[in-house]
Amino acid sequence: MNNLKDIISKKQLNGLRGVITIPPDKSISHRSLIFGALCGGKIKISNFSFGADCRATLEIVKALGCDVEFVNERTLTLNAPKCLCAPSKILDCGNSGTSMRLLSGMLATQNFKSTLIGDESLSKRPMKRVIEPLSLMGAKIKSNDFKAPLEITGAKLNPIEYINPISSAQVKSCILLAGINTQGITTVYEKTLSRDHSERMFEYLEANIQTGQDEKGFYTKIQKSELVPKNIEIAGDISSAAFFMVMAAIVPNSEVIIKNVGINPTRTGILDVFDRMNVNYEILDKKLVSNEEVGDIKVSYSPDLKGCEISGEIIPRLIDELPVIAVLAARAEGETTVKDAQDLRNKESDRITALSDGLKRIGIQIQENQDGFIINGNKKDLTGGCELETHLDHRLAMSFFVAGLVCKNEILIKDFNWINTSFPEFLTIFKEIST
Ligand code: S3P
């Protein structure tokens, strides 16, 4: 756990070298609990993420009647009742949009009332994207003008075919979690494929689910099914690995191997960008774990970085990595343009404005656009010598830290403890590889 509120990031004089293990995947950890809660049996979850976001989901499944026991610091057993129980308290999702959006789908078909709340950042985030399709299915949800708190009165729902106007795995998963407990075929379409962890986990737990592509886009169809309780092993989170991957690419003399990282193709947009930008990397020891691809990622210092365009279908495959990719772009020769990423404005902060403001202070040439940004990079050290706000956003905090490693003058990052949301061990791992 990182308890330091404000920290300094400064030029890394020596290379970063070593073999590290990063925290378990946050998306899969949330799903292991939520899907596990629907299994009506006992499962073991190995390599679970104990960041604050997943702990919020953990407390909620406990409040719904699941019995959780810790086997060790990364492994737990989840014993789910045959039917979930009405919670006796308000369900607090903290900072976690994934908890709120996925759980709203699950709770909409339960036989009881529940209320989901969130922290200051989450209470400002849009929930219309889940309230709308669930209401089309017949769900009864009261909200504060389409924001949290969400008061959900569980009901029997009707299946729908929903064409998702945005590519969002949270929205897709919400509808599928309502669909798994609804008679008939519930179908979700999206134009570009967002992360498919829910589809893979449903398949693994033997739900009646089909995925494919037709003239309307990528579809997922789900029918009412009983899930089979099975143990789930979770890979490392590529979104957390991304900070160390970029550090290794921009700090001279670095070579870092990150063990056991999830390399599901719907999450590896950053590797496609690495190809375009000339980052030196390799994937070693690939395998399949609980229906998810996993491998070790080796990244070394990359002296010939060049700018590129990042737009279209790749955006959902790297949406969470864009802040740190912006830091990589600042060190690359030429322009990097990010387009079609307007949903970055709806994350833990408005990541387009907050990132542009922060990077400008560091001395990076960045132009903010409605749906992205343009960075004019070069291979020189960044200027730094500034104070930066993290805007209640863990990924901004860690991206600014990475930028600080190649700044002439040190930078002060305020409220760095927001990193506990996803990556409490960040500084400890950094110290391990600083030579
Ligand atoms: C997530 C989906 C993405 C991502 C978020 C986690 C998930 O959000 O940004 O960090 O676990 O389904 P959207 O679905 O809103 O794009």
Coordinates of C-alpha atoms and ligand atoms in Angstrom, one line a residue:
M1 CA 0.0 0.0 0.0
N2 CA 1.3 3.5 -0.9
N3 CA 0.5 6.0 1.8
L4 CA 2.5 8.9 0.5
K5 CA 0.3 11.7 -0.5
D6 CA 2.6 13.8 -2.6
I7 CA 5.8 12.4 -4.2
I8 CA 8.7 13.5 -6.4
S9 CA 9.6 11.8 -9.6
K10 CA 13.0 12.6 -11.0
K11 CA 15.4 11.7 -13.8
Q12 CA 16.5 8.1 -13.7
L13 CA 20.2 8.2 -14.2
N14 CA 20.7 4.4 -14.6
G15 CA 18.7 1.9 -16.6
L16 CA 15.8 0.0 -15.2
R17 CA 16.6 -3.7 -15.1
G18 CA 15.0 -6.8 -13.8
V19 CA 12.2 -9.4 -13.8
I20 CA 9.0 -8.3 -12.2
T21 CA 5.5 -9.4 -11.5
I22 CA 2.7 -6.8 -11.7
P23 CA -0.7 -6.9 -10.1
P24 CA -3.4 -9.2 -11.3
D25 CA -5.8 -8.0 -14.0
K26 CA -8.4 -5.7 -12.5
S27 CA -11.1 -6.3 -15.2
I28 CA -10.8 -10.1 -14.8
S29 CA -10.7 -9.8 -10.9
H30 CA -14.0 -7.9 -10.8
R31 CA -15.6 -10.5 -13.1
S32 CA -14.3 -13.5 -11.2
L33 CA -16.2 -12.2 -8.1
I34 CA -19.4 -11.2 -9.9
F35 CA -19.6 -14.3 -12.1
G36 CA -18.5 -16.4 -9.2
A37 CA -21.4 -14.9 -7.2
L38 CA -23.7 -16.3 -9.8
C39 CA -22.3 -19.8 -9.8
G40 CA -24.2 -21.0 -6.8
G41 CA -21.2 -23.0 -5.5
K42 CA -17.6 -22.8 -4.2
I43 CA -14.7 -21.6 -6.4
K44 CA -11.1 -20.7 -5.8
I45 CA -9.8 -17.5 -7.3
S46 CA -6.0 -17.4 -7.7
N47 CA -4.0 -14.2 -8.2
F48 CA -6.8 -11.8 -7.3
S49 CA -6.2 -8.0 -7.5
F50 CA -6.5 -6.5 -4.0
G51 CA -6.4 -2.9 -5.3
A52 CA -9.2 -0.7 -3.8
D53 CA -11.4 -1.1 -6.9
C54 CA -11.6 -4.9 -6.6
R55 CA -11.9 -4.8 -2.9
A56 CA -15.1 -2.7 -3.4
T57 CA -16.6 -5.5 -5.5
L58 CA -15.4 -8.0 -2.9
E59 CA -17.3 -6.2 -0.1
I60 CA -20.4 -6.1 -2.3
V61 CA -20.5 -9.8 -3.2
K62 CA -20.1 -10.5 0.5
A63 CA -23.1 -8.2 1.3
L64 CA -25.1 -10.2 -1.3
G65 CA -24.5 -13.4 0.7
C66 CA -21.3 -14.8 -0.6
D67 CA -18.8 -16.2 1.8
V68 CA -15.2 -15.2 1.1
E69 CA -12.1 -16.8 2.7
F70 CA -8.5 -15.8 2.1
V71 CA -6.2 -18.7 1.4
N72 CA -3.2 -16.4 1.2
E73 CA -2.5 -12.8 0.2
R74 CA -3.5 -13.4 -3.5
T75 CA -5.9 -16.4 -3.3
L76 CA -9.4 -16.6 -2.0
T77 CA -12.3 -18.9 -2.0
L78 CA -15.8 -17.6 -2.8
N79 CA -18.8 -19.7 -1.7
A80 CA -21.9 -18.3 -3.4
P81 CA -25.5 -19.1 -2.2
K82 CA -28.0 -20.7 -4.7
C83 CA -29.8 -17.3 -4.8
L84 CA -28.2 -14.0 -3.9
C85 CA -29.6 -12.3 -0.7
A86 CA -31.0 -8.8 -0.3
P87 CA -28.2 -6.6 1.0
S88 CA -28.8 -5.0 4.4
K89 CA -26.6 -2.0 3.5
I90 CA -25.9 0.4 0.6
L91 CA -23.4 -1.1 -1.8
D92 CA -20.4 1.2 -2.1
C93 CA -18.4 0.9 -5.4
G94 CA -15.8 3.5 -4.3
N95 CA -13.9 4.8 -7.4
S96 CA -14.8 1.8 -9.5
G97 CA -16.9 2.3 -12.7
T98 CA -16.5 -1.4 -13.6
S99 CA -18.1 -2.4 -10.2
M100 CA -21.1 -0.1 -10.7
R101 CA -21.8 -0.8 -14.3
L102 CA -21.4 -4.6 -14.2
L103 CA -23.2 -5.0 -10.9
S104 CA -26.2 -2.9 -12.1
G105 CA -26.8 -5.6 -14.8
M106 CA -26.6 -8.4 -12.3
L107 CA -28.8 -6.7 -9.7
A108 CA -31.5 -5.7 -12.2
T109 CA -32.7 -9.3 -12.3
Q110 CA -32.5 -10.2 -8.6
N111 CA -35.4 -10.6 -6.4
F112 CA -34.7 -7.6 -4.2
K113 CA -33.9 -3.9 -4.0
S114 CA -30.4 -2.5 -3.8
T115 CA -28.6 0.8 -4.0
L116 CA -25.2 1.4 -5.6
I117 CA -23.1 4.5 -4.6
G118 CA -19.6 5.7 -5.5
D119 CA -17.0 8.3 -4.5
E120 CA -16.8 11.9 -5.7
S121 CA -15.2 10.9 -9.1
L122 CA -17.6 7.9 -9.7
S123 CA -20.7 10.0 -8.8
K124 CA -19.9 12.3 -11.7
R125 CA -19.5 9.5 -14.3
P126 CA -22.3 8.8 -16.8
M127 CA -24.6 5.8 -16.0
K128 CA -27.1 6.5 -18.8
R129 CA -25.1 4.1 -20.9
V130 CA -26.2 1.2 -18.6
I131 CA -29.6 2.6 -17.4
E132 CA -30.8 3.0 -21.0
P133 CA -30.4 -0.6 -22.2
L134 CA -31.4 -2.1 -18.8
S135 CA -34.6 0.1 -18.9
L136 CA -35.3 -1.2 -22.4
M137 CA -35.2 -4.7 -20.9
G138 CA -37.8 -3.5 -18.3
A139 CA -35.5 -2.8 -15.4
K140 CA -36.5 -0.4 -12.7
I141 CA -33.7 2.0 -11.9
K142 CA -33.8 5.4 -10.1
S143 CA -30.8 7.6 -10.5
N144 CA -29.6 11.1 -9.9
D145 CA -30.1 12.4 -13.4
F146 CA -28.4 9.3 -14.9
K147 CA -25.6 9.4 -12.3
A148 CA -25.1 7.5 -9.0
P149 CA -26.6 6.7 -6.6
L150 CA -28.5 4.0 -8.6
E151 CA -31.5 2.5 -6.8
I152 CA -32.3 -0.8 -8.5
T153 CA -35.6 -2.7 -7.9
G154 CA -34.9 -6.2 -9.3
A155 CA -37.4 -7.6 -11.7
K156 CA -37.9 -10.3 -14.4
L157 CA -36.6 -8.7 -17.6
N158 CA -37.2 -9.1 -21.3
P159 CA -34.4 -10.0 -23.8
I160 CA -33.4 -7.2 -26.2
E161 CA -31.1 -6.7 -29.2
Y162 CA -29.0 -3.7 -28.3
I163 CA -26.7 -1.9 -30.7
N164 CA -24.2 -0.2 -28.3
P165 CA -23.5 3.3 -29.6
I166 CA -20.1 3.3 -27.8
S167 CA -17.7 0.4 -27.7
S168 CA -17.7 -0.3 -24.0
A169 CA -16.9 -3.6 -22.3
Q170 CA -18.6 -2.3 -19.1
V171 CA -21.9 -1.7 -21.0
K172 CA -21.6 -5.0 -22.9
S173 CA -20.9 -6.9 -19.7
C174 CA -23.8 -5.2 -17.9
I175 CA -26.3 -6.3 -20.5
L176 CA -24.9 -9.8 -20.6
L177 CA -25.1 -10.1 -16.8
A178 CA -28.8 -9.1 -17.1
G179 CA -29.2 -11.5 -20.0
I180 CA -27.8 -14.5 -18.2
N181 CA -30.8 -14.4 -15.9
T182 CA -33.4 -13.5 -18.5
Q183 CA -35.5 -16.0 -20.6
G184 CA -34.8 -15.6 -24.4
I185 CA -31.8 -14.4 -26.3
T186 CA -30.2 -11.1 -25.3
T187 CA -27.9 -9.7 -28.0
V188 CA -25.4 -6.9 -27.7
Y189 CA -23.7 -5.4 -30.8
E190 CA -20.7 -3.1 -30.9
K191 CA -19.0 -1.5 -33.9
T192 CA -15.5 -2.1 -32.7
L193 CA -14.7 -5.0 -30.3
S194 CA -14.1 -4.0 -26.7
R195 CA -12.4 -6.2 -24.2
D196 CA -14.0 -9.7 -24.2
H197 CA -13.2 -10.9 -20.7
S198 CA -16.9 -11.4 -19.9
E199 CA -17.5 -13.5 -23.0
R200 CA -14.5 -15.6 -22.3
M201 CA -15.4 -16.1 -18.6
F202 CA -19.0 -16.9 -19.4
E203 CA -17.8 -19.5 -22.0
Y204 CA -15.4 -20.9 -19.4
L205 CA -18.2 -21.3 -16.9
E206 CA -20.3 -23.0 -19.6
A207 CA -23.0 -20.4 -20.2
N208 CA -25.0 -20.5 -23.3
I209 CA -23.2 -17.7 -25.2
Q210 CA -22.2 -17.1 -28.8
T211 CA -20.0 -14.4 -30.3
G212 CA -19.5 -13.4 -34.0
Q213 CA -19.6 -10.7 -36.5
D214 CA -22.3 -9.8 -39.1
E215 CA -23.3 -6.7 -41.1
K216 CA -24.4 -4.9 -37.9
G217 CA -21.0 -5.4 -36.1
F218 CA -19.6 -7.7 -33.5
Y219 CA -22.3 -9.5 -31.5
T220 CA -22.6 -11.4 -28.3
K221 CA -25.8 -13.5 -27.7
I222 CA -26.5 -14.9 -24.3
Q223 CA -29.4 -17.0 -22.9
K224 CA -30.5 -17.9 -19.4
S225 CA -28.0 -20.4 -18.1
E226 CA -26.7 -22.0 -14.9
L227 CA -23.0 -21.3 -14.5
V228 CA -20.8 -24.2 -13.5
P229 CA -18.6 -23.3 -10.5
K230 CA -14.9 -23.6 -11.6
N231 CA -11.6 -22.2 -10.2
I232 CA -10.4 -19.1 -11.9
E233 CA -6.7 -18.0 -12.2
I234 CA -6.1 -14.4 -13.1
A235 CA -3.2 -13.1 -15.2
G236 CA -1.2 -9.9 -14.6
D237 CA -2.8 -6.7 -15.8
I238 CA -1.4 -5.3 -19.1
S239 CA -2.8 -1.9 -18.1
S240 CA -0.5 -1.9 -15.0
A241 CA 2.4 -3.5 -16.9
A242 CA 2.1 -0.6 -19.4
F243 CA 3.8 1.8 -17.0
F244 CA 6.8 -0.4 -16.7
M245 CA 6.8 -1.2 -20.4
V246 CA 7.0 2.5 -21.3
M247 CA 9.6 3.2 -18.6
A248 CA 11.8 0.5 -20.0
A249 CA 11.4 1.9 -23.6
I250 CA 12.3 5.5 -22.7
V251 CA 15.0 5.2 -19.9
P252 CA 18.4 4.4 -21.5
N253 CA 20.1 1.1 -20.6
S254 CA 16.8 -0.5 -19.5
E255 CA 15.6 -4.1 -19.9
V256 CA 12.6 -5.3 -18.0
I257 CA 10.8 -8.6 -18.2
I258 CA 7.2 -8.6 -16.9
K259 CA 6.0 -12.1 -16.0
N260 CA 2.6 -13.6 -16.6
V261 CA 0.8 -10.7 -18.3
G262 CA -2.6 -11.1 -19.9
I263 CA -2.2 -10.7 -23.6
N264 CA -5.8 -11.1 -24.7
P265 CA -5.9 -9.6 -28.2
T266 CA -8.7 -7.2 -27.1
R267 CA -6.2 -5.6 -24.7
T268 CA -3.0 -5.5 -26.6
G269 CA -3.5 -2.4 -28.6
I270 CA -0.4 -1.0 -26.8
L271 CA 1.8 -3.7 -28.5
D272 CA 0.5 -2.7 -31.9
V273 CA 1.4 0.9 -31.1
F274 CA 4.9 -0.4 -29.9
D275 CA 5.3 -2.0 -33.4
R276 CA 4.4 1.4 -35.1
M277 CA 6.6 3.4 -32.8
N278 CA 9.7 1.1 -32.9
V279 CA 9.7 -0.1 -29.3
N280 CA 12.0 -3.1 -28.8
Y281 CA 9.9 -5.8 -27.2
E282 CA 9.3 -9.6 -27.2
I283 CA 6.5 -11.9 -25.9
L284 CA 7.9 -15.0 -24.3
D285 CA 6.3 -18.2 -22.9
K286 CA 2.7 -17.8 -24.2
K287 CA 0.0 -20.0 -22.6
L288 CA -3.8 -20.1 -22.0
V289 CA -5.0 -19.7 -18.4
S290 CA -8.7 -19.9 -17.5
N291 CA -9.5 -19.2 -21.2
E292 CA -7.3 -16.1 -21.3
E293 CA -3.9 -15.8 -23.2
V294 CA -0.9 -15.0 -21.0
G295 CA 2.8 -14.3 -21.7
D296 CA 5.9 -12.6 -20.4
I297 CA 6.7 -9.2 -21.9
K298 CA 10.3 -8.2 -22.4
V299 CA 10.9 -4.5 -23.2
S300 CA 14.2 -2.8 -23.7
Y301 CA 15.4 0.8 -24.2
S302 CA 14.3 1.9 -27.6
P303 CA 16.4 4.8 -29.0
D304 CA 14.6 5.2 -32.4
L305 CA 11.0 5.9 -31.3
K306 CA 8.8 7.6 -33.9
G307 CA 5.4 9.1 -33.7
C308 CA 2.3 7.5 -35.2
E309 CA -1.5 7.8 -35.6
I310 CA -3.7 6.0 -33.1
S311 CA -7.4 5.9 -34.1
G312 CA -10.4 3.7 -35.0
E313 CA -10.7 0.0 -34.0
I314 CA -7.5 0.1 -31.8
I315 CA -8.9 2.6 -29.3
P316 CA -11.0 0.2 -27.1
R317 CA -7.9 -2.1 -27.1
L318 CA -5.7 0.5 -25.4
I319 CA -8.1 3.0 -23.9
D320 CA -6.6 2.7 -20.4
E321 CA -3.0 2.9 -21.7
L322 CA -3.4 6.2 -23.6
P323 CA -2.1 8.4 -20.8
V324 CA 1.2 6.5 -20.6
I325 CA 1.3 6.1 -24.4
A326 CA 1.2 10.0 -24.5
V327 CA 4.4 10.0 -22.4
L328 CA 6.0 7.6 -24.9
A329 CA 4.9 9.8 -27.7
A330 CA 6.6 12.8 -26.1
R331 CA 10.0 11.0 -26.4
A332 CA 9.3 9.9 -30.0
E333 CA 10.5 11.8 -33.1
G334 CA 7.5 13.5 -34.9
E335 CA 3.8 13.8 -34.3
T336 CA 1.6 11.3 -32.6
T337 CA -2.1 11.8 -33.2
V338 CA -4.8 10.2 -31.0
K339 CA -8.4 10.3 -32.4
D340 CA -11.8 8.6 -31.8
A341 CA -11.0 8.5 -28.0
Q342 CA -13.7 10.9 -26.7
D343 CA -14.7 8.4 -24.1
L344 CA -11.4 9.2 -22.3
R345 CA -13.3 12.2 -21.0
N346 CA -15.6 9.8 -19.0
K347 CA -12.9 7.9 -17.1
E348 CA -11.8 8.5 -13.5
S349 CA -11.1 12.1 -14.6
D350 CA -11.6 13.8 -18.0
R351 CA -8.4 12.2 -19.2
I352 CA -8.1 14.4 -22.3
T353 CA -8.1 17.7 -20.4
A354 CA -6.3 16.5 -17.3
L355 CA -3.5 14.8 -19.3
S356 CA -3.1 17.8 -21.7
D357 CA -2.8 20.2 -18.7
G358 CA -0.3 18.0 -16.9
L359 CA 1.9 17.3 -19.9
K360 CA 1.9 21.0 -21.0
R361 CA 3.3 21.8 -17.5
I362 CA 6.0 19.2 -18.0
G363 CA 6.9 21.1 -21.2
I364 CA 5.5 18.6 -23.7
Q365 CA 3.9 20.1 -26.9
I366 CA 0.4 18.7 -26.8
Q367 CA -2.8 20.0 -28.5
E368 CA -6.1 19.0 -26.9
N369 CA -8.9 17.9 -29.3
Q370 CA -12.5 16.9 -28.5
D371 CA -11.7 13.2 -29.2
G372 CA -8.0 13.0 -28.4
F373 CA -4.8 14.9 -28.7
I374 CA -1.7 15.6 -30.8
I375 CA 1.7 15.4 -29.4
N376 CA 4.8 16.8 -31.0
G377 CA 7.6 14.7 -29.7
N378 CA 11.4 14.6 -29.8
K379 CA 14.1 12.5 -28.2
K380 CA 15.3 15.2 -25.8
D381 CA 14.7 15.1 -22.1
L382 CA 11.5 16.8 -21.0
T383 CA 11.7 20.0 -19.0
G384 CA 9.7 19.2 -15.8
G385 CA 10.2 21.4 -12.8
C386 CA 6.5 21.6 -11.9
E387 CA 3.7 20.4 -9.6
L388 CA 1.0 18.2 -11.1
E389 CA -2.6 17.4 -9.9
T390 CA -3.8 13.8 -10.2
H391 CA -7.5 14.6 -10.4
L392 CA -8.6 11.5 -8.4
D393 CA -7.1 9.4 -11.2
H394 CA -4.6 6.5 -10.6
R395 CA -3.5 6.2 -14.2
L396 CA -2.7 9.9 -14.5
A397 CA -0.6 9.7 -11.3
M398 CA 1.5 6.8 -12.6
S399 CA 1.8 8.3 -16.2
F400 CA 3.2 11.5 -14.7
F401 CA 5.6 9.5 -12.6
V402 CA 6.9 7.8 -15.8
A403 CA 7.3 11.2 -17.4
G404 CA 9.4 12.4 -14.4
L405 CA 12.0 9.7 -15.1
V406 CA 13.1 11.5 -18.3
C407 CA 12.7 15.2 -17.1
K408 CA 15.7 17.5 -16.6
N409 CA 14.1 18.9 -13.4
E410 CA 12.1 16.9 -10.9
I411 CA 8.3 17.0 -10.7
L412 CA 6.0 16.9 -7.7
I413 CA 3.0 14.7 -8.1
K414 CA 0.1 15.5 -5.7
D415 CA -2.2 12.9 -4.2
F416 CA -0.1 10.0 -5.5
N417 CA -1.9 7.7 -3.2
W418 CA -4.7 7.4 -5.8
I419 CA -2.6 4.7 -7.3
N420 CA -3.9 2.4 -4.6
T421 CA -7.0 2.1 -6.8
S422 CA -5.2 -0.4 -9.0
F423 CA -1.6 -0.6 -8.2
P424 CA -0.6 -0.2 -4.5
E425 CA 2.8 -2.0 -5.1
F426 CA 3.9 0.5 -7.9
L427 CA 6.7 2.2 -6.0
T428 CA 8.0 -1.0 -4.4
I429 CA 8.3 -2.6 -7.8
F430 CA 9.9 0.5 -9.2
K431 CA 12.6 0.4 -6.5
E432 CA 13.3 -3.2 -7.3
I433 CA 14.3 -2.4 -10.9
S434 CA 16.1 0.9 -10.3
T435 CA 19.8 0.1 -10.5
Ligands
S3P1 C1 -13.3 -2.0 -18.3 C2 -13.7 -1.5 -19.5 C3 -13.2 -0.1 -19.9 C4 -11.9 0.3 -19.2 C5 -12.1 0.1 -17.7 C6 -12.4 -1.4 -17.4 C7 -13.9 -3.3 -17.9 O1 -14.2 0.8 -19.7 O2 -11.6 1.6 -19.4 O3 -10.9 0.5 -17.0 O4 -13.4 -4.0 -17.0 O5 -14.9 -3.7 -18.6 P1 -15.3 1.1 -20.8 O6 -16.1 -0.2 -20.9 O7 -16.1 2.2 -20.3 O8 -14.6 1.5 -22.1

